mmCIF file of C-alpha atoms in Angstrom:
data_model
loop_
_atom_site.group_PDB
_atom_site.id
_atom_site.type_symbol
_atom_site.label_atom_id
_atom_site.label_comp_id
_atom_site.label_asym_id
_atom_site.label_seq_id
_atom_site.Cartn_x
_atom_site.Cartn_y
_atom_site.Cartn_z
ATOM 1 C CA MET A 1 -34.566 -19.886 -71.342
ATOM 2 C CA SER A 2 -31.855 -20.596 -73.568
ATOM 3 C CA SER A 3 -31.957 -23.990 -76.338
ATOM 4 C CA THR A 4 -29.117 -24.956 -73.424
ATOM 5 C CA THR A 5 -31.341 -25.292 -71.262
ATOM 6 C CA CYS A 6 -33.847 -26.085 -72.249
ATOM 7 C CA ASP A 7 -36.227 -29.711 -71.752
ATOM 8 C CA ALA A 8 -33.501 -30.296 -68.985
ATOM 9 C CA LEU A 9 -34.243 -32.500 -65.903
ATOM 10 C CA THR A 10 -31.847 -32.258 -62.668
ATOM 11 C CA ILE A 11 -32.712 -35.178 -60.545
ATOM 12 C CA VAL A 12 -31.403 -34.645 -56.825
ATOM 13 C CA PHE A 13 -30.983 -38.129 -55.034
ATOM 14 C CA ALA A 14 -30.965 -38.029 -50.985
ATOM 15 C CA LYS A 15 -31.751 -40.094 -48.058
ATOM 16 C CA ALA A 16 -34.361 -39.587 -45.673
ATOM 17 C CA PRO A 17 -31.872 -38.178 -42.457
ATOM 18 C CA ARG A 18 -32.372 -40.628 -40.152
ATOM 19 C CA GLU A 19 -29.925 -40.102 -37.232
ATOM 20 C CA GLY A 20 -27.428 -43.184 -36.765
ATOM 21 C CA GLU A 21 -27.295 -43.549 -40.907
ATOM 22 C CA VAL A 22 -26.570 -40.623 -42.713
ATOM 23 C CA LYS A 23 -23.199 -39.035 -42.929
ATOM 24 C CA THR A 24 -21.826 -41.842 -40.467
ATOM 25 C CA ARG A 25 -18.397 -41.481 -40.512
ATOM 26 C CA LEU A 26 -18.463 -37.529 -39.512
ATOM 27 C CA ILE A 27 -20.424 -39.034 -36.208
ATOM 28 C CA PRO A 28 -17.742 -39.370 -34.346
ATOM 29 C CA LEU A 29 -16.915 -36.066 -35.052
ATOM 30 C CA LEU A 30 -20.658 -34.427 -34.772
ATOM 31 C CA GLY A 31 -22.162 -36.904 -32.520
ATOM 32 C CA ALA A 32 -25.435 -38.356 -34.603
ATOM 33 C CA ALA A 33 -27.235 -35.127 -34.215
ATOM 34 C CA GLY A 34 -24.778 -33.210 -35.239
ATOM 35 C CA ALA A 35 -24.158 -35.506 -38.790
ATOM 36 C CA THR A 36 -27.855 -35.540 -39.152
ATOM 37 C CA ALA A 37 -28.422 -31.694 -38.978
ATOM 38 C CA LEU A 38 -25.327 -31.019 -41.491
ATOM 39 C CA HIS A 39 -26.864 -33.576 -43.946
ATOM 40 C CA ARG A 40 -30.830 -31.999 -43.262
ATOM 41 C CA LYS A 41 -28.417 -28.637 -44.058
ATOM 42 C CA LEU A 42 -26.642 -29.970 -47.073
ATOM 43 C CA VAL A 43 -30.113 -31.595 -48.890
ATOM 44 C CA GLN A 44 -31.353 -28.272 -48.260
ATOM 45 C CA GLN A 45 -28.487 -26.390 -50.164
ATOM 46 C CA THR A 46 -28.490 -29.103 -52.722
ATOM 47 C CA LEU A 47 -32.380 -28.196 -53.890
ATOM 48 C CA ALA A 48 -32.146 -24.263 -53.417
ATOM 49 C CA THR A 49 -29.175 -24.862 -55.780
ATOM 50 C CA ALA A 50 -30.940 -27.438 -58.420
ATOM 51 C CA ALA A 51 -33.747 -24.693 -58.327
ATOM 52 C CA ASP A 52 -31.958 -21.798 -58.924
ATOM 53 C CA ALA A 53 -29.758 -23.663 -61.793
ATOM 54 C CA GLY A 54 -33.333 -22.669 -63.732
ATOM 55 C CA LEU A 55 -32.904 -25.875 -66.087
ATOM 56 C CA GLY A 56 -36.095 -26.605 -65.937
ATOM 57 C CA PRO A 57 -38.357 -29.021 -63.683
ATOM 58 C CA VAL A 58 -36.577 -30.511 -60.820
ATOM 59 C CA GLU A 59 -37.152 -33.903 -59.328
ATOM 60 C CA LEU A 60 -35.913 -34.959 -55.191
ATOM 61 C CA HIS A 61 -35.808 -38.742 -55.633
ATOM 62 C CA ALA A 62 -35.378 -40.034 -51.684
ATOM 63 C CA ALA A 63 -33.853 -43.305 -50.297
ATOM 64 C CA PRO A 64 -35.472 -45.796 -49.128
ATOM 65 C CA ASP A 65 -38.982 -44.515 -50.032
ATOM 66 C CA THR A 66 -40.950 -40.985 -49.979
ATOM 67 C CA SER A 67 -42.611 -40.977 -46.403
ATOM 68 C CA ASP A 68 -39.995 -38.731 -44.463
ATOM 69 C CA ALA A 69 -41.564 -35.452 -43.565
ATOM 70 C CA PHE A 70 -38.167 -33.385 -44.465
ATOM 71 C CA LEU A 71 -38.223 -34.721 -47.566
ATOM 72 C CA GLN A 72 -41.521 -34.114 -48.011
ATOM 73 C CA ALA A 73 -41.635 -30.629 -46.791
ATOM 74 C CA ASN A 74 -39.201 -29.344 -48.976
ATOM 75 C CA ALA A 75 -39.836 -30.971 -52.401
ATOM 76 C CA LEU A 76 -43.011 -28.777 -51.054
ATOM 77 C CA ARG A 77 -41.294 -25.935 -50.596
ATOM 78 C CA HIS A 78 -39.531 -25.633 -54.281
ATOM 79 C CA GLY A 79 -42.447 -27.567 -55.734
ATOM 80 C CA MET A 80 -40.995 -30.033 -56.675
ATOM 81 C CA ALA A 81 -41.635 -34.095 -57.387
ATOM 82 C CA LEU A 82 -40.938 -36.432 -54.696
ATOM 83 C CA LEU A 83 -40.308 -40.157 -56.241
ATOM 84 C CA PRO A 84 -39.119 -42.857 -54.441
ATOM 85 C CA GLN A 85 -35.728 -44.345 -55.689
ATOM 86 C CA TYR A 86 -35.933 -48.446 -56.494
ATOM 87 C CA GLY A 87 -32.700 -50.503 -57.624
ATOM 88 C CA ALA A 88 -30.889 -52.857 -55.606
ATOM 89 C CA ASP A 89 -27.222 -51.092 -55.428
ATOM 90 C CA LEU A 90 -27.023 -47.187 -56.487
ATOM 91 C CA GLY A 91 -25.991 -47.497 -59.980
ATOM 92 C CA ALA A 92 -29.075 -49.328 -60.131
ATOM 93 C CA ARG A 93 -31.286 -46.541 -58.963
ATOM 94 C CA MET A 94 -29.267 -43.994 -61.225
ATOM 95 C CA CYS A 95 -30.173 -45.907 -64.528
ATOM 96 C CA ASN A 96 -33.943 -46.478 -64.027
ATOM 97 C CA ALA A 97 -33.827 -42.521 -62.997
ATOM 98 C CA PHE A 98 -32.196 -42.219 -66.205
ATOM 99 C CA ASP A 99 -34.527 -44.651 -67.888
ATOM 100 C CA GLU A 100 -37.359 -42.500 -66.875
ATOM 101 C CA GLY A 101 -36.255 -39.510 -67.038
ATOM 102 C CA LEU A 102 -34.907 -39.902 -70.856
ATOM 103 C CA ALA A 103 -37.878 -41.230 -72.320
ATOM 104 C CA ARG A 104 -39.726 -37.492 -71.064
ATOM 105 C CA HIS A 105 -36.774 -35.013 -71.367
ATOM 106 C CA SER A 106 -33.900 -35.062 -74.449
ATOM 107 C CA ARG A 107 -30.946 -34.241 -71.216
ATOM 108 C CA VAL A 108 -31.313 -35.902 -67.621
ATOM 109 C CA ILE A 109 -28.757 -34.328 -64.813
ATOM 110 C CA ILE A 110 -28.297 -36.343 -61.974
ATOM 111 C CA ILE A 111 -26.462 -35.144 -57.811
ATOM 112 C CA GLY A 112 -26.525 -36.003 -54.675
ATOM 113 C CA THR A 113 -25.973 -33.599 -51.761
ATOM 114 C CA ASP A 114 -22.916 -34.302 -50.526
ATOM 115 C CA CYS A 115 -21.378 -31.394 -52.832
ATOM 116 C CA PRO A 116 -21.168 -27.968 -50.777
ATOM 117 C CA VAL A 117 -19.704 -26.193 -53.820
ATOM 118 C CA LEU A 118 -21.965 -27.372 -57.024
ATOM 119 C CA THR A 119 -22.937 -24.352 -58.591
ATOM 120 C CA PRO A 120 -25.803 -23.499 -60.564
ATOM 121 C CA GLN A 121 -24.158 -22.521 -63.037
ATOM 122 C CA HIS A 122 -22.318 -25.830 -63.002
ATOM 123 C CA LEU A 123 -25.017 -27.262 -63.491
ATOM 124 C CA ARG A 124 -25.724 -24.898 -66.237
ATOM 125 C CA ASP A 125 -22.550 -25.671 -67.688
ATOM 126 C CA ALA A 126 -23.769 -29.232 -67.549
ATOM 127 C CA SER A 127 -26.617 -29.020 -69.675
ATOM 128 C CA ALA A 128 -24.709 -27.209 -71.970
ATOM 129 C CA ALA A 129 -22.202 -29.846 -72.316
ATOM 130 C CA LEU A 130 -25.598 -32.637 -72.976
ATOM 131 C CA ALA A 131 -26.779 -29.937 -75.400
ATOM 132 C CA ALA A 132 -23.427 -29.317 -77.650
ATOM 133 C CA ARG A 133 -24.319 -32.827 -78.617
ATOM 134 C CA ASN A 134 -21.740 -34.639 -75.330
ATOM 135 C CA ASP A 135 -24.058 -37.860 -74.695
ATOM 136 C CA ALA A 136 -22.239 -37.697 -71.345
ATOM 137 C CA VAL A 137 -21.352 -35.209 -68.759
ATOM 138 C CA LEU A 138 -19.256 -35.533 -65.131
ATOM 139 C CA ILE A 139 -18.595 -33.501 -62.199
ATOM 140 C CA PRO A 140 -15.237 -35.917 -61.204
ATOM 141 C CA ALA A 141 -14.860 -35.484 -57.568
ATOM 142 C CA GLU A 142 -11.087 -35.526 -55.780
ATOM 143 C CA ASP A 143 -12.609 -38.545 -53.500
ATOM 144 C CA GLY A 144 -12.554 -41.016 -56.982
ATOM 145 C CA GLY A 145 -16.175 -40.558 -57.710
ATOM 146 C CA TYR A 146 -18.210 -38.202 -59.040
ATOM 147 C CA ALA A 147 -20.401 -35.212 -58.338
ATOM 148 C CA LEU A 148 -22.888 -35.401 -60.737
ATOM 149 C CA ILE A 149 -24.039 -37.292 -64.132
ATOM 150 C CA GLY A 150 -25.433 -36.168 -66.727
ATOM 151 C CA LEU A 151 -26.617 -38.352 -70.176
ATOM 152 C CA ALA A 152 -28.462 -37.929 -73.280
ATOM 153 C CA ARG A 153 -28.760 -41.457 -73.382
ATOM 154 C CA CYS A 154 -28.337 -44.345 -71.325
ATOM 155 C CA ASP A 155 -27.246 -47.699 -70.561
ATOM 156 C CA ALA A 156 -27.360 -50.091 -68.128
ATOM 157 C CA ARG A 157 -23.362 -50.904 -68.729
ATOM 158 C CA LEU A 158 -22.438 -47.779 -67.751
ATOM 159 C CA PHE A 159 -23.775 -48.396 -64.076
ATOM 160 C CA GLU A 160 -23.145 -52.201 -63.869
ATOM 161 C CA ASN A 161 -20.400 -53.923 -61.167
ATOM 162 C CA ILE A 162 -18.871 -50.670 -60.000
ATOM 163 C CA ALA A 163 -17.829 -50.132 -56.425
ATOM 164 C CA TRP A 164 -20.269 -47.286 -55.483
ATOM 165 C CA GLY A 165 -18.789 -45.408 -52.570
ATOM 166 C CA GLY A 166 -15.235 -46.373 -53.361
ATOM 167 C CA ASP A 167 -12.050 -44.545 -54.812
ATOM 168 C CA THR A 168 -12.486 -46.471 -58.420
ATOM 169 C CA VAL A 169 -15.772 -44.589 -59.420
ATOM 170 C CA LEU A 170 -14.554 -42.341 -61.674
ATOM 171 C CA ALA A 171 -11.821 -44.742 -63.221
ATOM 172 C CA ASP A 172 -14.190 -47.232 -64.065
ATOM 173 C CA THR A 173 -17.282 -45.023 -65.210
ATOM 174 C CA ARG A 174 -14.493 -43.241 -68.241
ATOM 175 C CA GLU A 175 -13.276 -46.743 -69.108
ATOM 176 C CA ARG A 176 -16.981 -48.014 -69.620
ATOM 177 C CA LEU A 177 -17.464 -44.643 -71.693
ATOM 178 C CA ARG A 178 -14.594 -45.233 -74.079
ATOM 179 C CA GLN A 179 -16.076 -48.680 -74.180
ATOM 180 C CA LEU A 180 -19.297 -47.681 -75.263
ATOM 181 C CA LYS A 181 -17.707 -45.401 -77.678
ATOM 182 C CA TRP A 182 -19.702 -42.463 -76.583
ATOM 183 C CA ARG A 183 -18.473 -38.748 -76.421
ATOM 184 C CA TRP A 184 -18.051 -37.009 -73.148
ATOM 185 C CA HIS A 185 -16.989 -34.006 -71.239
ATOM 186 C CA GLU A 186 -15.637 -33.137 -67.908
ATOM 187 C CA LEU A 187 -16.459 -30.260 -65.640
ATOM 188 C CA GLU A 188 -13.905 -29.003 -62.226
ATOM 189 C CA THR A 189 -13.094 -31.156 -59.917
ATOM 190 C CA LEU A 190 -15.748 -30.517 -56.595
ATOM 191 C CA TRP A 191 -14.911 -32.152 -53.222
ATOM 192 C CA ASP A 192 -18.215 -33.496 -51.378
ATOM 193 C CA ILE A 193 -18.456 -33.437 -47.561
ATOM 194 C CA ASP A 194 -17.422 -37.110 -46.309
ATOM 195 C CA ARG A 195 -14.987 -37.279 -43.426
ATOM 196 C CA PRO A 196 -13.079 -34.912 -40.901
ATOM 197 C CA ASP A 197 -10.913 -33.125 -43.059
ATOM 198 C CA ASP A 198 -13.946 -32.762 -45.541
ATOM 199 C CA TYR A 199 -16.023 -31.032 -42.520
ATOM 200 C CA ARG A 200 -13.307 -28.799 -41.691
ATOM 201 C CA ARG A 201 -12.391 -27.116 -45.281
ATOM 202 C CA TRP A 202 -16.087 -26.385 -45.974
ATOM 203 C CA SER A 203 -16.112 -24.554 -42.120
ATOM 204 C CA GLU A 204 -13.405 -22.755 -43.004
ATOM 205 C CA LEU A 205 -14.958 -21.773 -46.582
ATOM 206 C CA ILE A 206 -18.251 -20.194 -44.994
ATOM 207 C CA ILE A 207 -15.698 -18.387 -42.396
ATOM 208 C CA LEU A 208 -14.026 -16.904 -45.300
ATOM 209 C CA ASN A 209 -16.670 -15.965 -46.873
ATOM 210 C CA GLU A 210 -18.604 -14.572 -44.337
ATOM 211 C CA ASN A 211 -15.103 -12.588 -43.085
ATOM 212 C CA LYS A 212 -15.173 -11.475 -46.813
ATOM 213 C CA TYR A 213 -18.731 -9.586 -46.582
ATOM 214 C CA LEU A 214 -17.760 -8.357 -43.812
ATOM 215 C CA ALA A 215 -14.213 -6.381 -45.200
#
């Protein structure tokens, strides 16, 4: 393992796959059961991506708690610690996870489970950016948020009073980084699966990749 990858902790934030509570904007297209099945698939893909990156330990941080059998089974399958998310909102939960992770590791990366085009190489590049003495690293998302955030230090101001889920998350985060006078690096912009158009885009990508193998 190279110096750019050692001592990096990857944390996957995932919701329990409760029908009617995940991928809700896709329920009109897929139905509640279909949206839940998609969520399960994305969780499994994300955990595999994090494991394949080979950066070091991976933790699965579950919401609302660690009681879900699906998340338990997948954490066990990959040998990952399963921990609860805690905090009043997403920002507080991420801040708490970073605080605890950075007490044990020099670099911590947090990803969600909505970005199917995130690859192990993206995670390796993020870790390398932090190893290159950046305080933070981001992978912007097309919807105005981010698909990955990695930190070598943590400050609660980076996560306070952010309209999570809105289209200003990335812009607000950049402004906080400027206010903190931190050095940060951004990787290529990716996209999440949140809306019907995103799902169709992903489906077309799968078909395209399958055709490549058949050619």
